[in-house]
PDB file of C-alpha atoms in Angstrom:
ATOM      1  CA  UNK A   1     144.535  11.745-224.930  1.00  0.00           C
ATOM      2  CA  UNK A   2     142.772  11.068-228.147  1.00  0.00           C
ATOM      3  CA  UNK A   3     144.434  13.625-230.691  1.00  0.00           C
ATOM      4  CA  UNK A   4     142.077  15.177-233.138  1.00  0.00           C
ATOM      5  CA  UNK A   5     143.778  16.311-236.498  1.00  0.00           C
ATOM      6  CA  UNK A   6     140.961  18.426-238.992  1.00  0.00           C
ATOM      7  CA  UNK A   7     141.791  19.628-242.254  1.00  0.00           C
ATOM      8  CA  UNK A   8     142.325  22.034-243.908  1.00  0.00           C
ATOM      9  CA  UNK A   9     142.681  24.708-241.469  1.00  0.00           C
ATOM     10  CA  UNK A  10     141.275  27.184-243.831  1.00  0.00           C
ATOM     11  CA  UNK A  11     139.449  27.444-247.279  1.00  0.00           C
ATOM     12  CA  UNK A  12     137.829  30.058-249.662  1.00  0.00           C
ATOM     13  CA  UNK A  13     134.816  28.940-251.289  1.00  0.00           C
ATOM     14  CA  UNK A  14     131.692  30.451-253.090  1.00  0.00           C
ATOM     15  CA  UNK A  15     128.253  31.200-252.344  1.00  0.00           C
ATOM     16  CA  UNK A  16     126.456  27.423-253.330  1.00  0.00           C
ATOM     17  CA  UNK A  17     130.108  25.341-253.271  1.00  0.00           C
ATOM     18  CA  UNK A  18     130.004  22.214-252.293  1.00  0.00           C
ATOM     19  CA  UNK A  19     132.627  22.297-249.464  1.00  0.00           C
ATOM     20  CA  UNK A  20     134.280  19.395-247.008  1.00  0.00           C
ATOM     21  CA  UNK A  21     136.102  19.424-244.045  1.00  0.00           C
ATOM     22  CA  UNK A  22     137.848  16.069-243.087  1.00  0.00           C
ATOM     23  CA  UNK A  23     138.693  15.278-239.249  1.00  0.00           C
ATOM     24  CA  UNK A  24     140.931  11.874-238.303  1.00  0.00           C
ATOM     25  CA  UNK A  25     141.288  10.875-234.673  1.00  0.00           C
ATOM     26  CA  UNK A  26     144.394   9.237-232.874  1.00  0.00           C
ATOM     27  CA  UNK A  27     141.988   6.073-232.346  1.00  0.00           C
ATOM     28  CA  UNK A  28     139.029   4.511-233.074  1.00  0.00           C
ATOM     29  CA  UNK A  29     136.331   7.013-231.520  1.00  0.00           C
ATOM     30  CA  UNK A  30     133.445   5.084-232.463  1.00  0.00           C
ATOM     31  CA  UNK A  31     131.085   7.418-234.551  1.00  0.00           C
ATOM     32  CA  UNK A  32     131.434   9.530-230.930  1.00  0.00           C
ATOM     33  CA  UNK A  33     132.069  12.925-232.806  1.00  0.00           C
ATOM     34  CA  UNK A  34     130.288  15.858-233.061  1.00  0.00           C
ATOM     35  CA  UNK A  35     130.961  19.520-235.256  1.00  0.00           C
ATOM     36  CA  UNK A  36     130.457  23.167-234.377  1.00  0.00           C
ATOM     37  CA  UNK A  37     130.189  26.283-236.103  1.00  0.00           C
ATOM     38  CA  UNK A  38     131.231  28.892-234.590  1.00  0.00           C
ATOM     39  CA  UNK A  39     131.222  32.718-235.728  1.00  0.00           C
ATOM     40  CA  UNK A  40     133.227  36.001-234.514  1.00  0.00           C
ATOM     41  CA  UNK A  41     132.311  36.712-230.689  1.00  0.00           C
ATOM     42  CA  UNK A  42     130.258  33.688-230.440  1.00  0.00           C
ATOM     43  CA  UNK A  43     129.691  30.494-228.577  1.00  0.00           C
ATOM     44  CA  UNK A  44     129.947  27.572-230.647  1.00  0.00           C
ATOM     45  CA  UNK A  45     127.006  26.030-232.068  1.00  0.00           C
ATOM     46  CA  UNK A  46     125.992  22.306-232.257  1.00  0.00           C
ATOM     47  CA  UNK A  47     125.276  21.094-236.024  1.00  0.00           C
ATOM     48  CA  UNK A  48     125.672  17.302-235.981  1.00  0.00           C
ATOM     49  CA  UNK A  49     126.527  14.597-233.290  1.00  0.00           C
ATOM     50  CA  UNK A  50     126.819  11.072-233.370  1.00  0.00           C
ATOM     51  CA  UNK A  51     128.871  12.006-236.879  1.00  0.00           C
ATOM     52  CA  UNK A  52     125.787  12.228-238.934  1.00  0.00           C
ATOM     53  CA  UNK A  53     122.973  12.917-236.990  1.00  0.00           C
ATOM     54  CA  UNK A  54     122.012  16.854-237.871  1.00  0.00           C
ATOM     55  CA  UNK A  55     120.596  18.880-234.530  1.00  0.00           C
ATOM     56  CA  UNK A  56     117.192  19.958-234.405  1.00  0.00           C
ATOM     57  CA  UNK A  57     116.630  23.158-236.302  1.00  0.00           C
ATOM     58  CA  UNK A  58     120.077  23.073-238.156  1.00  0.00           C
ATOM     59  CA  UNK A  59     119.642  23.501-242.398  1.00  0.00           C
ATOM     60  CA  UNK A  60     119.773  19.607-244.291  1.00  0.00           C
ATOM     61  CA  UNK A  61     123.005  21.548-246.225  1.00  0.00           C
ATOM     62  CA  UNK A  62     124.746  20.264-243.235  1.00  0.00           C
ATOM     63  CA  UNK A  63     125.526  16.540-243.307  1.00  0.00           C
ATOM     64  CA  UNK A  64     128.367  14.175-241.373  1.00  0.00           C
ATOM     65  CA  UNK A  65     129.800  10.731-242.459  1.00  0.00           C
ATOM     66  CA  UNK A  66     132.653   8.805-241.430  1.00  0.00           C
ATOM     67  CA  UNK A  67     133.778   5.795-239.118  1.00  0.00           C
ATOM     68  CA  UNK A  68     136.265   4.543-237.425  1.00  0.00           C
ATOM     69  CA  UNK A  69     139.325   7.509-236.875  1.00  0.00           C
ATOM     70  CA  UNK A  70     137.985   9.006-240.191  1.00  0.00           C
ATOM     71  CA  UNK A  71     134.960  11.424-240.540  1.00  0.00           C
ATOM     72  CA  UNK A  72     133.832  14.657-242.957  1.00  0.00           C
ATOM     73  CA  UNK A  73     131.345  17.421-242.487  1.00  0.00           C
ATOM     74  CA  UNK A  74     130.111  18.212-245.973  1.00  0.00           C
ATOM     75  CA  UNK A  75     128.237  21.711-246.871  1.00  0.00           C
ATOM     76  CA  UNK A  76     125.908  21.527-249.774  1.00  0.00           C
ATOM     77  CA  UNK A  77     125.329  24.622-251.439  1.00  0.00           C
ATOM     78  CA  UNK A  78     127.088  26.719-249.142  1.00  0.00           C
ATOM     79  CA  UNK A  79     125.177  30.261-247.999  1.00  0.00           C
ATOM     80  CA  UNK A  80     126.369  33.510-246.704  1.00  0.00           C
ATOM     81  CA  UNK A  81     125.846  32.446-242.574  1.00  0.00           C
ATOM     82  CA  UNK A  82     127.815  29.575-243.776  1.00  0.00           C
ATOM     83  CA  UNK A  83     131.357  31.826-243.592  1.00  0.00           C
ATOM     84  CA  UNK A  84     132.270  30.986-239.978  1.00  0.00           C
ATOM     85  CA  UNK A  85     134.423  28.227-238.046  1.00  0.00           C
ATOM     86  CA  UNK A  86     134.325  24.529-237.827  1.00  0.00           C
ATOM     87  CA  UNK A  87     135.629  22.154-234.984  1.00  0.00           C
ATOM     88  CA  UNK A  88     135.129  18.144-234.485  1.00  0.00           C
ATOM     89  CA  UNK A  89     134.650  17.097-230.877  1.00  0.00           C
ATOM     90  CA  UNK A  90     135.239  13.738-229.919  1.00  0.00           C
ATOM     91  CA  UNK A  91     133.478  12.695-227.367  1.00  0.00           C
ATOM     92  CA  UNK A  92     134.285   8.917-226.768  1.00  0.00           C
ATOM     93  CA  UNK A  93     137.382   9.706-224.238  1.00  0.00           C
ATOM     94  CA  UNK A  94     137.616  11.955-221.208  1.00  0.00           C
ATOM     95  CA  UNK A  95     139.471  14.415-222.004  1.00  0.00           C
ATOM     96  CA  UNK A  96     137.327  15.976-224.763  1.00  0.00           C
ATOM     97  CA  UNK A  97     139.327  16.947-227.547  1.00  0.00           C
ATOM     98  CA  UNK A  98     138.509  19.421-230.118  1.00  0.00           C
ATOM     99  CA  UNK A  99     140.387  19.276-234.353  1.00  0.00           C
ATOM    100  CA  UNK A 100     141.921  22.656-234.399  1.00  0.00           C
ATOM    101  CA  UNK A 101     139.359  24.417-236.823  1.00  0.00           C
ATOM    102  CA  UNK A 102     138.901  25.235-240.488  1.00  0.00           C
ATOM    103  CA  UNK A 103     137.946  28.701-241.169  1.00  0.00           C
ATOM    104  CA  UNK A 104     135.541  28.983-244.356  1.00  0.00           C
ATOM    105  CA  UNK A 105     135.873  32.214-245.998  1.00  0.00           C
ATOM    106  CA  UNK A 106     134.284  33.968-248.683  1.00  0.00           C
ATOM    107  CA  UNK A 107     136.335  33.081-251.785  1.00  0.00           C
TER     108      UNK A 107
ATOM    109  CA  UNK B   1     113.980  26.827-223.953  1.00  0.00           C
ATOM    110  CA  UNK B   2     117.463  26.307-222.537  1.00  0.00           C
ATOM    111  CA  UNK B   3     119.585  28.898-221.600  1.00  0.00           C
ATOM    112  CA  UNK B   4     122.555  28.902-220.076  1.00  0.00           C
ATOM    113  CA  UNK B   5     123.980  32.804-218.684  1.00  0.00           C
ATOM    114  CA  UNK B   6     127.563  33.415-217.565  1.00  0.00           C
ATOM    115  CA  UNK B   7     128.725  35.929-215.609  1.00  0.00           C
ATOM    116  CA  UNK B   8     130.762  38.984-216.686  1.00  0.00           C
ATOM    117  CA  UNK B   9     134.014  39.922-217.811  1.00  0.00           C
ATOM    118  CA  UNK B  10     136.503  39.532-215.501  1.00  0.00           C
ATOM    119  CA  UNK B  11     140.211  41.570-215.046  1.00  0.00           C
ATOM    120  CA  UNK B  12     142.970  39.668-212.534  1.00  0.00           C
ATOM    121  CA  UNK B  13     146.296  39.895-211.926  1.00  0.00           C
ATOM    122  CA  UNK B  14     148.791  37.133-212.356  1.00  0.00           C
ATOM    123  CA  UNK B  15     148.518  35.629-209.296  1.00  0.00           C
ATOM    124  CA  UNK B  16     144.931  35.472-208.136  1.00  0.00           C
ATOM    125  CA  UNK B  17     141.665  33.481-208.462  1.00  0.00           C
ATOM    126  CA  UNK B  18     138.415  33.882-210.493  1.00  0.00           C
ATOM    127  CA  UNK B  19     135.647  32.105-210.015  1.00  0.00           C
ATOM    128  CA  UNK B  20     132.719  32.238-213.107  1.00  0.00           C
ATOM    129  CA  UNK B  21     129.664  31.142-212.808  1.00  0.00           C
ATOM    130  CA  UNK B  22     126.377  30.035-215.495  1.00  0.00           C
ATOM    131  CA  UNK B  23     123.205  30.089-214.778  1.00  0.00           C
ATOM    132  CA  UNK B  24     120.897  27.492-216.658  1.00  0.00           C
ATOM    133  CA  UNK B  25     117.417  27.194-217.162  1.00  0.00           C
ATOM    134  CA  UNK B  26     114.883  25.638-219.405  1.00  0.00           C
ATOM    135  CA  UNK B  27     115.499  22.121-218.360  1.00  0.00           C
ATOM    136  CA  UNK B  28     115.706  19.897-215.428  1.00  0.00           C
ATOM    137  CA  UNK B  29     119.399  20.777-214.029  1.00  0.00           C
ATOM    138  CA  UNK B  30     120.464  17.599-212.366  1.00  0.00           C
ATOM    139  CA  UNK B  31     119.552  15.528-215.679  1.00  0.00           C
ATOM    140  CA  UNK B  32     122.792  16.582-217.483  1.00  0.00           C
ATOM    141  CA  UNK B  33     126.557  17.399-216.536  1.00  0.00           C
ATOM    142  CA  UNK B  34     128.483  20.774-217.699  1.00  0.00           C
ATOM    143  CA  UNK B  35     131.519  20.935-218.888  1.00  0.00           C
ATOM    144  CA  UNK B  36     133.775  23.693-219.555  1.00  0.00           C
ATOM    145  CA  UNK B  37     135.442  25.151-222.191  1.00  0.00           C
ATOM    146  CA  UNK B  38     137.808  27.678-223.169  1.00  0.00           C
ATOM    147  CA  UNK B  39     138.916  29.721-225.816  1.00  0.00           C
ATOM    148  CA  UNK B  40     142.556  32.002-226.014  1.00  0.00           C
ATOM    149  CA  UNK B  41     142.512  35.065-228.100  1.00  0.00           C
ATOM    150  CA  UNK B  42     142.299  33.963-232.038  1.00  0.00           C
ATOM    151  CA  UNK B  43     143.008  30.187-231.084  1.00  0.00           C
ATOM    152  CA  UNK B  44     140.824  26.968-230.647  1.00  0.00           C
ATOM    153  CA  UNK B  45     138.554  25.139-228.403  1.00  0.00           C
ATOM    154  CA  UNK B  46     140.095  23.751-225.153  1.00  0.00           C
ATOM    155  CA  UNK B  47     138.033  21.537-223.191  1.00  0.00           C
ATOM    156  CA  UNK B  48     138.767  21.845-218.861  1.00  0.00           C
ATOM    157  CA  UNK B  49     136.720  19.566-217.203  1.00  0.00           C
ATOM    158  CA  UNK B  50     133.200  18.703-216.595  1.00  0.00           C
ATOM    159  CA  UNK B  51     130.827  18.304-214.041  1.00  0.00           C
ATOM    160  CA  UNK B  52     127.786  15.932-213.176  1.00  0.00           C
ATOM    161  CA  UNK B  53     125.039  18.151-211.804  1.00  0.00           C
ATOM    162  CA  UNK B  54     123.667  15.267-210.081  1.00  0.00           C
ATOM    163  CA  UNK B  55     125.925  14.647-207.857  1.00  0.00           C
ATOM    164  CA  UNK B  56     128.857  16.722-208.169  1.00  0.00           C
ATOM    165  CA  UNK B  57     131.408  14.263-209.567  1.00  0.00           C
ATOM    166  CA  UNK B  58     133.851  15.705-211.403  1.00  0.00           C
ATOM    167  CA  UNK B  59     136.594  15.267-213.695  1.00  0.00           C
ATOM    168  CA  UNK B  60     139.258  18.130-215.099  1.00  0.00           C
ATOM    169  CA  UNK B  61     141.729  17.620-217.817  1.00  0.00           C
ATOM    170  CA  UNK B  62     145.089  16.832-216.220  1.00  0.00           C
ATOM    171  CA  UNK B  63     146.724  20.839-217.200  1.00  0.00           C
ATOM    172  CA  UNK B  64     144.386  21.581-214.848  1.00  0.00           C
ATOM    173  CA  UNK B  65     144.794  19.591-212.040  1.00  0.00           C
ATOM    174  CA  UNK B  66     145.412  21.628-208.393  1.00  0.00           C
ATOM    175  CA  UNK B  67     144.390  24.481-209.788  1.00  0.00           C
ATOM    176  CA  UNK B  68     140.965  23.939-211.128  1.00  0.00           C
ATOM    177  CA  UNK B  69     137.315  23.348-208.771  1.00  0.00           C
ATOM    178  CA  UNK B  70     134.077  22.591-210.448  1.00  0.00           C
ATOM    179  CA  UNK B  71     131.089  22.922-208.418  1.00  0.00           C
ATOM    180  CA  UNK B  72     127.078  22.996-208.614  1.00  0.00           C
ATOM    181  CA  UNK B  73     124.132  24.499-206.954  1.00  0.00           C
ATOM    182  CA  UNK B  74     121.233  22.541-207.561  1.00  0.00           C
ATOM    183  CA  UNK B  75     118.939  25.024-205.509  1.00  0.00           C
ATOM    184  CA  UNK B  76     119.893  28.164-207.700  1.00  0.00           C
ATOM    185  CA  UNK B  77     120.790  25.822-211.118  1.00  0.00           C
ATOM    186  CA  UNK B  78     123.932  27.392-211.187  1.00  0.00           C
ATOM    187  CA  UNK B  79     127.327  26.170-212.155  1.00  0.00           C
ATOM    188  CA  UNK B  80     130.571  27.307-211.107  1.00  0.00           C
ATOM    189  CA  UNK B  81     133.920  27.289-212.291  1.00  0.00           C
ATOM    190  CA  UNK B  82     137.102  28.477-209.949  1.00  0.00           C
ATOM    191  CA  UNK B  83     140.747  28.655-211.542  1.00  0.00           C
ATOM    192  CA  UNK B  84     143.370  29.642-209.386  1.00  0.00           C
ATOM    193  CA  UNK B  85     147.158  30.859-209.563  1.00  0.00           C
ATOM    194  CA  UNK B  86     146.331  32.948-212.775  1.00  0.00           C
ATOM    195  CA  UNK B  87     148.968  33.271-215.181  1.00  0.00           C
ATOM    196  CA  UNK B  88     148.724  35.643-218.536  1.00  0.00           C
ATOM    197  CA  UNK B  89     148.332  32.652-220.745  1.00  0.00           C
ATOM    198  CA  UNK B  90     144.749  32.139-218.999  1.00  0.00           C
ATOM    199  CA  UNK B  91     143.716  35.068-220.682  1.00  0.00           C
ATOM    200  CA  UNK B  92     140.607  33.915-223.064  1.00  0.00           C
ATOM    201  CA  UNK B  93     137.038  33.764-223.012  1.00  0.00           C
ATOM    202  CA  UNK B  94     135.447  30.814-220.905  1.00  0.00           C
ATOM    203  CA  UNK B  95     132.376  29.021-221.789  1.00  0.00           C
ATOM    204  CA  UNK B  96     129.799  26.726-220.448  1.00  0.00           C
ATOM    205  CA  UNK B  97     128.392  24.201-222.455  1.00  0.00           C
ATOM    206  CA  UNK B  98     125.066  21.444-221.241  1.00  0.00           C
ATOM    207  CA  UNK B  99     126.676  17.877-222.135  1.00  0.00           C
ATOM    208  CA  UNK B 100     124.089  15.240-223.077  1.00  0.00           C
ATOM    209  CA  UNK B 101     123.782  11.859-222.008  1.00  0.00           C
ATOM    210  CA  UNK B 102     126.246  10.383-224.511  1.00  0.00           C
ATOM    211  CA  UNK B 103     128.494  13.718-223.511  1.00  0.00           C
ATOM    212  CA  UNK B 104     128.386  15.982-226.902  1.00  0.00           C
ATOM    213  CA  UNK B 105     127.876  19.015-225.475  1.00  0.00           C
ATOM    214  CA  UNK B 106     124.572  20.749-227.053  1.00  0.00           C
ATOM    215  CA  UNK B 107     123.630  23.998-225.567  1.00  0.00           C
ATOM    216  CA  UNK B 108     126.785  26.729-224.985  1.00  0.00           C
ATOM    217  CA  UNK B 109     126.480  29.792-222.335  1.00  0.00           C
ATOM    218  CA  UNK B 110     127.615  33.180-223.950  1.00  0.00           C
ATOM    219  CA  UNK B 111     131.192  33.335-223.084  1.00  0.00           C
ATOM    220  CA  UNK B 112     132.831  35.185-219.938  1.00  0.00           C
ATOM    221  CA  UNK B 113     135.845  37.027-220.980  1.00  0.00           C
ATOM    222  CA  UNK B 114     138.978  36.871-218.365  1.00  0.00           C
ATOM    223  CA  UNK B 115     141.824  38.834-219.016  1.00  0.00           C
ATOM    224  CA  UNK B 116     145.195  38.284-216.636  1.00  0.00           C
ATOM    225  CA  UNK B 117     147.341  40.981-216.754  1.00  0.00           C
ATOM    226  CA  UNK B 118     149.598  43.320-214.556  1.00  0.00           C
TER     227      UNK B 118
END
């Protein structure tokens, strides 16, 4: 199974940071990588796939980069919705595997 | 627009079955797969298995093997998902989730809470 290892699991941050959440897979997964947001009570909720391409409807603050086993979500100016839950999902290998989350929080 | 709808909360004893289903609609069923997902209390994403609408093929994630079924039915849009020999570490919320071609999974049903307890 294709481990996937996200960092940091948690982080405080202010309204308008600039804030980055890294997530390195086991292998090569081939830009096959997607991240979720995912508030209290809720079903996740598709921003980006593909590692950079944004889901239709989902704010430009929300970009993806990376290659390889190496890839970042990046939040640019972060806003109040923005305090929630973030997972990468690879999606190159059956099983599925999911990073283990980083929590944003309101610093 | 698409919309996928899960069943309800569900309370078993160690021991027995469940089976949960979610009902889609908004977009042509047998063009995508499901997949299934769950979630234990205040812990991450855990992905089961998935499911080709099409034609029923299958394929679970090996914790689950014997005690997992996926199933379809394409005249009601409905997917199903049966877990047997429930244990308490099964409690958490399941969810549903459309997978795309390409298999990122883009449109998540609401959640179905099952709780395993004595």
């Amino acid at each position: 199974d294709i481990q996937m290892t996200q960092s940091p699991s948690s982080l405080s941050a202010s309204v308008g940071d600039r804030v980055t959440v890294t997530c390195r897979a086991s292998q090569d997964i081939h830009n096959s990588l997607a991240w979720f947001q995912q508030k209290p009570g809720k079903a996740p909720k598709l921003l980006l796939f593909a590692a950079s391409r944004l889901e239709s409807g989902v704010p430009s603050r929300f970009s993806g980069s990376g290659s390889g086993t190496d890839y970042t979500l990046t939040i640019s100016g972060l806003q109040p919705e923005d305090f929630a839950t973030y997972y990468c999902q690879q999606y190159y290998r059956i099983p599925l595997t999911f990073g283990g989350g980083t929590k944003v929080e309101i610093k | 627009q698409v919309q996928l709808m899960q069943s309800g909360p569900e309370v078993k004893k160690p021991g027995a079955s469940v089976k949960v289903s979610c009902k889609t609609s908004g977009y042509t069923f047998g063009a995508y797969g499901l997949s299934w997902v769950r979630q234990a209390p205040g812990q991450g994403l855990e992905w089961m298995g998935r499911i080709s609408a099409l034609n029923g093929n299958t394929r679970y994630s090996e914790k689950f093997q014997g005690r997992i079924t996926m199933t379809v039915d394409t005249s009601t849009s409905t997917a199903f998902l049966d877990l047997r020999s429930l244990r308490s570490d099964d409690t958490a919320v399941y969810f549903c989730a459309r997978m795309s071609a390409t298999m990122y999974t883009d449109y998540w049903g609401q959640g179905t809470l099952l709780i395993v307890s004595s």
